């Protein structure tokens, strides 16, 4: 008998984002419109006035008009999109030298049987790098993670995880994150980066469970490639061919030195000055051009590789623009403040011992509506800080709950810049990534809840 059932086809990430855009528009009809009064604080930041929430006339968004928000979304994401294209151009030149490919393959051969050590080491490195630097700046490194993973017999999901999930821990614990932690602590009237020791300690359990999760999945894929969630899915690995691996040669050493200096300078700028997308993109471009020069690459070839690299980031840029449109729809519908007010009002209903974890989960919900970390801090902290004072949660613990809620759930959201940026680089379908990451997110929730309970009990 002939099988008539059609095999389920995984939707393209753009189709999923469009579906979420329509769902967001529908929510603007279901959730009452409301707003808080906002004022400028002493530093010039716009903050919410606690207790000022009031209902406003509904301004629902017609689901048939969601595409009207795409261009404004692209404008909102313009800095990161252009930075990605410039960085992609620079990396296009670097990757064409085969320096990274050769280093990854040589390293994987020497680590034969202990590949998990390489994965763990690199995840720790990116966790440390993302303590002061926003993870979005490392999206251009996604192809490098994939190259390393493939050289060791893993799949593209492991490659993305090495950079994104390692960086997620450093970013989400918020030890020295100026835009998120700095903004939240300023609003909470706490010294900026105070309480850093406990936030650094929080990285340890988060890193351990994340590394174990990624390595366990990677080893399963290595034993049976069909266990890969992206098995049989057409992906984009660039020019890397696992069947014809290059070697790290003497001519690659000057390129490696140029790249190392570029990365060190980026970290230095982030710690001792201000790392912007403009500066980051310039660093990547200089790294690319100087790498081409020391590799003695013809100028025409450098230009072609630069354009190819920039072109490779174009799809990722479009995905980010559509993702930003979701926030635009929710803002236009006037529902964000309503959600924040409802959650803050409900916090006092829970037993004291679990109030800090509940605040964590409330920020997870809010993060769907307000994906910007600094934006979420400006909206939620003026509300949650007085609530935390009333229920007996320290302000430092309230900031930590915000860090966890704003940070970790970004990696399961279809409109988060980091997630769509990384999986877009390899054309990994969001549904495949979600199936993988949701399990880790559940583990993160347990770990985060325990750490918040400890923080609350010790009066952090």
PDB file of C-alpha atoms in Angstrom, residues 50-296:
ATOM      1  CA  UNK A  50       6.076  53.196  40.708  1.00  0.00           C
ATOM      2  CA  UNK A  51       2.325  53.208  41.304  1.00  0.00           C
ATOM      3  CA  UNK A  52       1.610  55.313  38.213  1.00  0.00           C
ATOM      4  CA  UNK A  53       0.130  52.506  36.087  1.00  0.00           C
ATOM      5  CA  UNK A  54      -3.200  53.324  34.478  1.00  0.00           C
ATOM      6  CA  UNK A  55      -5.308  51.926  31.660  1.00  0.00           C
ATOM      7  CA  UNK A  56      -5.291  53.620  28.286  1.00  0.00           C
ATOM      8  CA  UNK A  57      -7.379  53.257  25.167  1.00  0.00           C
ATOM      9  CA  UNK A  58      -6.593  50.081  23.248  1.00  0.00           C
ATOM     10  CA  UNK A  59      -4.434  50.437  20.159  1.00  0.00           C
ATOM     11  CA  UNK A  60      -4.501  46.891  18.738  1.00  0.00           C
ATOM     12  CA  UNK A  61      -2.360  46.014  15.752  1.00  0.00           C
ATOM     13  CA  UNK A  62      -4.092  44.495  12.733  1.00  0.00           C
ATOM     14  CA  UNK A  63      -2.476  41.061  12.069  1.00  0.00           C
ATOM     15  CA  UNK A  64      -2.702  41.849   8.337  1.00  0.00           C
ATOM     16  CA  UNK A  65      -0.428  44.865   8.859  1.00  0.00           C
ATOM     17  CA  UNK A  66       2.450  43.187  10.728  1.00  0.00           C
ATOM     18  CA  UNK A  67       4.789  43.611   7.752  1.00  0.00           C
ATOM     19  CA  UNK A  68       4.520  47.380   8.245  1.00  0.00           C
ATOM     20  CA  UNK A  69       6.741  46.902  11.311  1.00  0.00           C
ATOM     21  CA  UNK A  70       9.557  45.123   9.471  1.00  0.00           C
ATOM     22  CA  UNK A  71      11.285  48.222   8.093  1.00  0.00           C
ATOM     23  CA  UNK A  72      11.216  50.005  11.489  1.00  0.00           C
ATOM     24  CA  UNK A  73      12.549  46.732  12.944  1.00  0.00           C
ATOM     25  CA  UNK A  74      15.413  46.777  10.460  1.00  0.00           C
ATOM     26  CA  UNK A  75      16.090  50.388  11.418  1.00  0.00           C
ATOM     27  CA  UNK A  76      16.121  49.482  15.124  1.00  0.00           C
ATOM     28  CA  UNK A  77      18.548  46.626  14.435  1.00  0.00           C
ATOM     29  CA  UNK A  78      20.626  48.669  11.959  1.00  0.00           C
ATOM     30  CA  UNK A  79      23.705  48.945  14.177  1.00  0.00           C
ATOM     31  CA  UNK A  80      24.000  45.230  14.817  1.00  0.00           C
ATOM     32  CA  UNK A  81      23.099  44.329  11.201  1.00  0.00           C
ATOM     33  CA  UNK A  82      25.747  46.617   9.712  1.00  0.00           C
ATOM     34  CA  UNK A  83      28.265  45.508  12.329  1.00  0.00           C
ATOM     35  CA  UNK A  84      27.588  41.876  11.412  1.00  0.00           C
ATOM     36  CA  UNK A  85      28.069  42.547   7.704  1.00  0.00           C
ATOM     37  CA  UNK A  86      31.344  44.420   8.293  1.00  0.00           C
ATOM     38  CA  UNK A  87      32.563  41.730  10.702  1.00  0.00           C
ATOM     39  CA  UNK A  88      31.446  39.028   8.265  1.00  0.00           C
ATOM     40  CA  UNK A  89      33.519  40.693   5.555  1.00  0.00           C
ATOM     41  CA  UNK A  90      36.627  40.731   7.738  1.00  0.00           C
ATOM     42  CA  UNK A  91      36.104  37.122   8.782  1.00  0.00           C
ATOM     43  CA  UNK A  92      35.533  36.188   5.146  1.00  0.00           C
ATOM     44  CA  UNK A  93      39.155  37.147   4.435  1.00  0.00           C
ATOM     45  CA  UNK A  94      40.442  35.386   7.579  1.00  0.00           C
ATOM     46  CA  UNK A  95      38.543  32.159   6.866  1.00  0.00           C
ATOM     47  CA  UNK A  96      39.795  32.101   3.273  1.00  0.00           C
ATOM     48  CA  UNK A  97      43.361  31.755   4.625  1.00  0.00           C
ATOM     49  CA  UNK A  98      42.320  28.408   6.219  1.00  0.00           C
ATOM     50  CA  UNK A  99      44.113  29.420   9.415  1.00  0.00           C
ATOM     51  CA  UNK A 100      41.185  28.606  11.700  1.00  0.00           C
ATOM     52  CA  UNK A 101      40.303  25.461   9.777  1.00  0.00           C
ATOM     53  CA  UNK A 102      43.879  24.190   9.967  1.00  0.00           C
ATOM     54  CA  UNK A 103      44.218  25.057  13.659  1.00  0.00           C
ATOM     55  CA  UNK A 104      40.909  23.357  14.493  1.00  0.00           C
ATOM     56  CA  UNK A 105      41.810  20.182  12.621  1.00  0.00           C
ATOM     57  CA  UNK A 106      45.320  20.011  14.074  1.00  0.00           C
ATOM     58  CA  UNK A 107      43.961  20.594  17.571  1.00  0.00           C
ATOM     59  CA  UNK A 108      41.258  17.950  17.162  1.00  0.00           C
ATOM     60  CA  UNK A 109      43.800  15.342  16.042  1.00  0.00           C
ATOM     61  CA  UNK A 110      46.015  16.012  19.047  1.00  0.00           C
ATOM     62  CA  UNK A 111      42.987  15.838  21.349  1.00  0.00           C
ATOM     63  CA  UNK A 112      41.770  12.549  19.889  1.00  0.00           C
ATOM     64  CA  UNK A 113      39.553  10.840  22.451  1.00  0.00           C
ATOM     65  CA  UNK A 114      39.493  13.952  24.654  1.00  0.00           C
ATOM     66  CA  UNK A 115      37.558  16.289  22.393  1.00  0.00           C
ATOM     67  CA  UNK A 116      35.322  17.189  25.314  1.00  0.00           C
ATOM     68  CA  UNK A 117      38.279  19.029  26.857  1.00  0.00           C
ATOM     69  CA  UNK A 118      38.447  21.317  23.810  1.00  0.00           C
ATOM     70  CA  UNK A 119      34.709  21.979  24.010  1.00  0.00           C
ATOM     71  CA  UNK A 120      34.897  22.705  27.745  1.00  0.00           C
ATOM     72  CA  UNK A 121      37.956  24.943  27.379  1.00  0.00           C
ATOM     73  CA  UNK A 122      36.438  27.029  24.573  1.00  0.00           C
ATOM     74  CA  UNK A 123      33.110  27.388  26.401  1.00  0.00           C
ATOM     75  CA  UNK A 124      34.934  28.678  29.482  1.00  0.00           C
ATOM     76  CA  UNK A 125      36.896  31.112  27.287  1.00  0.00           C
ATOM     77  CA  UNK A 126      33.736  32.556  25.723  1.00  0.00           C
ATOM     78  CA  UNK A 127      32.021  32.689  29.120  1.00  0.00           C
ATOM     79  CA  UNK A 128      34.902  34.821  30.402  1.00  0.00           C
ATOM     80  CA  UNK A 129      34.911  36.980  27.257  1.00  0.00           C
ATOM     81  CA  UNK A 130      31.204  37.698  27.677  1.00  0.00           C
ATOM     82  CA  UNK A 131      31.539  38.929  31.256  1.00  0.00           C
ATOM     83  CA  UNK A 132      32.264  42.473  30.024  1.00  0.00           C
ATOM     84  CA  UNK A 133      31.233  42.106  26.366  1.00  0.00           C
ATOM     85  CA  UNK A 134      27.730  41.691  24.936  1.00  0.00           C
ATOM     86  CA  UNK A 135      27.320  38.244  23.351  1.00  0.00           C
ATOM     87  CA  UNK A 136      25.993  39.822  20.150  1.00  0.00           C
ATOM     88  CA  UNK A 137      29.522  40.973  19.317  1.00  0.00           C
ATOM     89  CA  UNK A 138      30.561  37.318  18.990  1.00  0.00           C
ATOM     90  CA  UNK A 139      27.892  36.292  16.467  1.00  0.00           C
ATOM     91  CA  UNK A 140      30.469  36.555  13.633  1.00  0.00           C
ATOM     92  CA  UNK A 141      32.463  33.793  15.366  1.00  0.00           C
ATOM     93  CA  UNK A 142      29.651  31.272  14.722  1.00  0.00           C
ATOM     94  CA  UNK A 143      31.330  29.789  11.599  1.00  0.00           C
ATOM     95  CA  UNK A 144      34.503  29.239  13.613  1.00  0.00           C
ATOM     96  CA  UNK A 145      32.615  27.272  16.267  1.00  0.00           C
ATOM     97  CA  UNK A 146      31.058  25.121  13.550  1.00  0.00           C
ATOM     98  CA  UNK A 147      34.476  24.469  11.978  1.00  0.00           C
ATOM     99  CA  UNK A 148      35.913  23.364  15.347  1.00  0.00           C
ATOM    100  CA  UNK A 149      32.929  21.113  16.063  1.00  0.00           C
ATOM    101  CA  UNK A 150      32.961  19.468  12.618  1.00  0.00           C
ATOM    102  CA  UNK A 151      36.703  18.850  12.850  1.00  0.00           C
ATOM    103  CA  UNK A 152      36.059  16.899  16.061  1.00  0.00           C
ATOM    104  CA  UNK A 153      33.185  14.872  14.605  1.00  0.00           C
ATOM    105  CA  UNK A 154      30.336  16.844  16.168  1.00  0.00           C
ATOM    106  CA  UNK A 155      27.512  18.710  14.424  1.00  0.00           C
ATOM    107  CA  UNK A 156      26.671  22.380  13.810  1.00  0.00           C
ATOM    108  CA  UNK A 157      24.543  22.614  16.954  1.00  0.00           C
ATOM    109  CA  UNK A 158      27.596  21.798  19.085  1.00  0.00           C
ATOM    110  CA  UNK A 159      29.584  24.374  17.103  1.00  0.00           C
ATOM    111  CA  UNK A 160      27.019  27.085  17.816  1.00  0.00           C
ATOM    112  CA  UNK A 161      26.762  25.976  21.464  1.00  0.00           C
ATOM    113  CA  UNK A 162      30.496  26.312  22.079  1.00  0.00           C
ATOM    114  CA  UNK A 163      30.305  30.056  21.481  1.00  0.00           C
ATOM    115  CA  UNK A 164      26.693  31.000  22.181  1.00  0.00           C
ATOM    116  CA  UNK A 165      25.977  28.888  25.272  1.00  0.00           C
ATOM    117  CA  UNK A 166      29.424  29.449  26.736  1.00  0.00           C
ATOM    118  CA  UNK A 167      28.939  33.178  26.239  1.00  0.00           C
ATOM    119  CA  UNK A 168      25.366  32.914  27.554  1.00  0.00           C
ATOM    120  CA  UNK A 169      26.644  32.014  31.003  1.00  0.00           C
ATOM    121  CA  UNK A 170      29.107  34.893  31.187  1.00  0.00           C
ATOM    122  CA  UNK A 171      26.539  37.359  29.859  1.00  0.00           C
ATOM    123  CA  UNK A 172      23.499  36.169  31.853  1.00  0.00           C
ATOM    124  CA  UNK A 173      25.179  36.060  35.267  1.00  0.00           C
ATOM    125  CA  UNK A 174      25.940  39.746  34.715  1.00  0.00           C
ATOM    126  CA  UNK A 175      29.143  40.139  36.727  1.00  0.00           C
ATOM    127  CA  UNK A 176      30.346  43.162  34.707  1.00  0.00           C
ATOM    128  CA  UNK A 177      27.585  43.745  32.169  1.00  0.00           C
ATOM    129  CA  UNK A 178      27.255  47.526  32.025  1.00  0.00           C
ATOM    130  CA  UNK A 179      24.132  47.762  29.861  1.00  0.00           C
ATOM    131  CA  UNK A 180      22.075  45.246  31.889  1.00  0.00           C
ATOM    132  CA  UNK A 181      23.544  44.926  35.388  1.00  0.00           C
ATOM    133  CA  UNK A 182      24.829  48.504  35.386  1.00  0.00           C
ATOM    134  CA  UNK A 183      21.445  49.925  34.394  1.00  0.00           C
ATOM    135  CA  UNK A 184      19.523  47.733  36.860  1.00  0.00           C
ATOM    136  CA  UNK A 185      21.847  48.552  39.770  1.00  0.00           C
ATOM    137  CA  UNK A 186      21.766  52.269  39.003  1.00  0.00           C
ATOM    138  CA  UNK A 187      17.957  52.231  39.115  1.00  0.00           C
ATOM    139  CA  UNK A 188      18.071  50.110  42.304  1.00  0.00           C
ATOM    140  CA  UNK A 189      20.438  52.744  43.799  1.00  0.00           C
ATOM    141  CA  UNK A 190      23.203  50.173  44.255  1.00  0.00           C
ATOM    142  CA  UNK A 191      26.903  50.779  43.490  1.00  0.00           C
ATOM    143  CA  UNK A 192      27.565  49.659  39.911  1.00  0.00           C
ATOM    144  CA  UNK A 193      28.961  46.087  39.829  1.00  0.00           C
ATOM    145  CA  UNK A 194      28.534  45.670  43.578  1.00  0.00           C
ATOM    146  CA  UNK A 195      27.889  42.051  44.586  1.00  0.00           C
ATOM    147  CA  UNK A 196      30.152  40.872  41.759  1.00  0.00           C
ATOM    148  CA  UNK A 197      31.694  38.024  43.782  1.00  0.00           C
ATOM    149  CA  UNK A 198      28.426  36.075  44.073  1.00  0.00           C
ATOM    150  CA  UNK A 199      27.551  36.675  40.419  1.00  0.00           C
ATOM    151  CA  UNK A 200      30.973  35.281  39.434  1.00  0.00           C
ATOM    152  CA  UNK A 201      30.343  32.295  41.709  1.00  0.00           C
ATOM    153  CA  UNK A 202      26.995  31.714  39.953  1.00  0.00           C
ATOM    154  CA  UNK A 203      28.887  31.174  36.709  1.00  0.00           C
ATOM    155  CA  UNK A 204      30.487  27.982  38.048  1.00  0.00           C
ATOM    156  CA  UNK A 205      27.353  25.797  38.433  1.00  0.00           C
ATOM    157  CA  UNK A 206      25.827  27.263  35.281  1.00  0.00           C
ATOM    158  CA  UNK A 207      28.992  26.508  33.292  1.00  0.00           C
ATOM    159  CA  UNK A 208      29.264  22.965  34.663  1.00  0.00           C
ATOM    160  CA  UNK A 209      25.710  21.963  33.693  1.00  0.00           C
ATOM    161  CA  UNK A 210      25.994  23.711  30.308  1.00  0.00           C
ATOM    162  CA  UNK A 211      29.279  22.016  29.387  1.00  0.00           C
ATOM    163  CA  UNK A 212      27.961  18.611  30.488  1.00  0.00           C
ATOM    164  CA  UNK A 213      24.797  19.136  28.445  1.00  0.00           C
ATOM    165  CA  UNK A 214      26.671  20.118  25.266  1.00  0.00           C
ATOM    166  CA  UNK A 215      29.326  17.391  25.602  1.00  0.00           C
ATOM    167  CA  UNK A 216      26.708  14.699  26.287  1.00  0.00           C
ATOM    168  CA  UNK A 217      24.789  15.686  23.162  1.00  0.00           C
ATOM    169  CA  UNK A 218      27.999  15.945  21.117  1.00  0.00           C
ATOM    170  CA  UNK A 219      29.235  12.493  22.142  1.00  0.00           C
ATOM    171  CA  UNK A 220      25.841  11.009  21.269  1.00  0.00           C
ATOM    172  CA  UNK A 221      26.064  12.564  17.798  1.00  0.00           C
ATOM    173  CA  UNK A 222      29.640  11.389  17.358  1.00  0.00           C
ATOM    174  CA  UNK A 223      28.672   7.777  18.073  1.00  0.00           C
ATOM    175  CA  UNK A 224      25.612   7.929  15.811  1.00  0.00           C
ATOM    176  CA  UNK A 225      25.351  10.912  13.409  1.00  0.00           C
ATOM    177  CA  UNK A 226      21.655  10.138  12.910  1.00  0.00           C
ATOM    178  CA  UNK A 227      21.093  11.269  16.512  1.00  0.00           C
ATOM    179  CA  UNK A 228      21.919  14.812  15.435  1.00  0.00           C
ATOM    180  CA  UNK A 229      18.890  17.100  15.511  1.00  0.00           C
ATOM    181  CA  UNK A 230      20.065  18.581  12.203  1.00  0.00           C
ATOM    182  CA  UNK A 231      20.804  15.234  10.547  1.00  0.00           C
ATOM    183  CA  UNK A 232      19.656  15.394   6.939  1.00  0.00           C
ATOM    184  CA  UNK A 233      18.909  19.120   7.220  1.00  0.00           C
ATOM    185  CA  UNK A 234      20.724  21.229   4.596  1.00  0.00           C
ATOM    186  CA  UNK A 235      22.984  23.572   6.525  1.00  0.00           C
ATOM    187  CA  UNK A 236      25.551  26.176   5.579  1.00  0.00           C
ATOM    188  CA  UNK A 237      29.093  25.309   6.658  1.00  0.00           C
ATOM    189  CA  UNK A 238      30.804  27.730   4.319  1.00  0.00           C
ATOM    190  CA  UNK A 239      33.782  26.289   2.448  1.00  0.00           C
ATOM    191  CA  UNK A 240      34.772  23.791   5.160  1.00  0.00           C
ATOM    192  CA  UNK A 241      35.016  20.221   3.874  1.00  0.00           C
ATOM    193  CA  UNK A 242      35.425  17.639   6.682  1.00  0.00           C
ATOM    194  CA  UNK A 243      36.613  15.087   4.107  1.00  0.00           C
ATOM    195  CA  UNK A 244      39.488  17.300   2.951  1.00  0.00           C
ATOM    196  CA  UNK A 245      40.780  19.012   6.071  1.00  0.00           C
ATOM    197  CA  UNK A 246      43.609  21.574   5.826  1.00  0.00           C
ATOM    198  CA  UNK A 247      46.691  21.622   8.036  1.00  0.00           C
ATOM    199  CA  UNK A 248      48.011  24.454  10.163  1.00  0.00           C
ATOM    200  CA  UNK A 249      51.170  25.635   8.419  1.00  0.00           C
ATOM    201  CA  UNK A 250      53.896  28.230   9.029  1.00  0.00           C
ATOM    202  CA  UNK A 251      52.178  30.694   6.697  1.00  0.00           C
ATOM    203  CA  UNK A 252      49.173  30.673   9.068  1.00  0.00           C
ATOM    204  CA  UNK A 253      51.199  31.894  12.067  1.00  0.00           C
ATOM    205  CA  UNK A 254      51.168  35.629  11.090  1.00  0.00           C
ATOM    206  CA  UNK A 255      47.405  35.425  10.512  1.00  0.00           C
ATOM    207  CA  UNK A 256      46.902  33.819  13.945  1.00  0.00           C
ATOM    208  CA  UNK A 257      48.968  36.603  15.555  1.00  0.00           C
ATOM    209  CA  UNK A 258      46.894  39.316  13.848  1.00  0.00           C
ATOM    210  CA  UNK A 259      43.627  37.704  14.964  1.00  0.00           C
ATOM    211  CA  UNK A 260      44.875  37.198  18.538  1.00  0.00           C
ATOM    212  CA  UNK A 261      45.902  40.863  18.782  1.00  0.00           C
ATOM    213  CA  UNK A 262      42.500  41.910  17.407  1.00  0.00           C
ATOM    214  CA  UNK A 263      40.584  39.858  19.987  1.00  0.00           C
ATOM    215  CA  UNK A 264      42.801  41.073  22.843  1.00  0.00           C
ATOM    216  CA  UNK A 265      42.260  44.667  21.745  1.00  0.00           C
ATOM    217  CA  UNK A 266      38.489  44.081  21.651  1.00  0.00           C
ATOM    218  CA  UNK A 267      38.508  42.760  25.233  1.00  0.00           C
ATOM    219  CA  UNK A 268      40.764  45.615  26.361  1.00  0.00           C
ATOM    220  CA  UNK A 269      38.398  48.168  24.814  1.00  0.00           C
ATOM    221  CA  UNK A 270      35.378  46.552  26.485  1.00  0.00           C
ATOM    222  CA  UNK A 271      37.003  46.637  29.940  1.00  0.00           C
ATOM    223  CA  UNK A 272      38.829  49.968  29.911  1.00  0.00           C
ATOM    224  CA  UNK A 273      36.735  51.993  27.465  1.00  0.00           C
ATOM    225  CA  UNK A 274      33.449  51.526  25.581  1.00  0.00           C
ATOM    226  CA  UNK A 275      33.037  48.804  22.979  1.00  0.00           C
ATOM    227  CA  UNK A 276      30.418  49.868  20.452  1.00  0.00           C
ATOM    228  CA  UNK A 277      29.188  48.041  17.363  1.00  0.00           C
ATOM    229  CA  UNK A 278      31.051  50.605  15.247  1.00  0.00           C
ATOM    230  CA  UNK A 279      34.347  49.911  17.030  1.00  0.00           C
ATOM    231  CA  UNK A 280      33.749  46.158  16.964  1.00  0.00           C
ATOM    232  CA  UNK A 281      33.072  46.139  13.221  1.00  0.00           C
ATOM    233  CA  UNK A 282      36.199  48.228  12.604  1.00  0.00           C
ATOM    234  CA  UNK A 283      38.310  45.752  14.587  1.00  0.00           C
ATOM    235  CA  UNK A 284      36.991  42.847  12.513  1.00  0.00           C
ATOM    236  CA  UNK A 285      37.651  44.692   9.266  1.00  0.00           C
ATOM    237  CA  UNK A 286      41.214  45.584  10.282  1.00  0.00           C
ATOM    238  CA  UNK A 287      41.768  41.979  11.360  1.00  0.00           C
ATOM    239  CA  UNK A 288      40.592  40.811   7.933  1.00  0.00           C
ATOM    240  CA  UNK A 289      42.637  43.279   5.891  1.00  0.00           C
ATOM    241  CA  UNK A 290      45.823  42.794   7.941  1.00  0.00           C
ATOM    242  CA  UNK A 291      45.373  39.004   7.826  1.00  0.00           C
ATOM    243  CA  UNK A 292      45.121  39.199   4.037  1.00  0.00           C
ATOM    244  CA  UNK A 293      48.264  41.339   3.876  1.00  0.00           C
ATOM    245  CA  UNK A 294      50.415  39.073   6.085  1.00  0.00           C
ATOM    246  CA  UNK A 295      49.079  36.052   4.174  1.00  0.00           C
ATOM    247  CA  UNK A 296      50.153  37.808   0.931  1.00  0.00           C
TER     248      UNK A 296
END
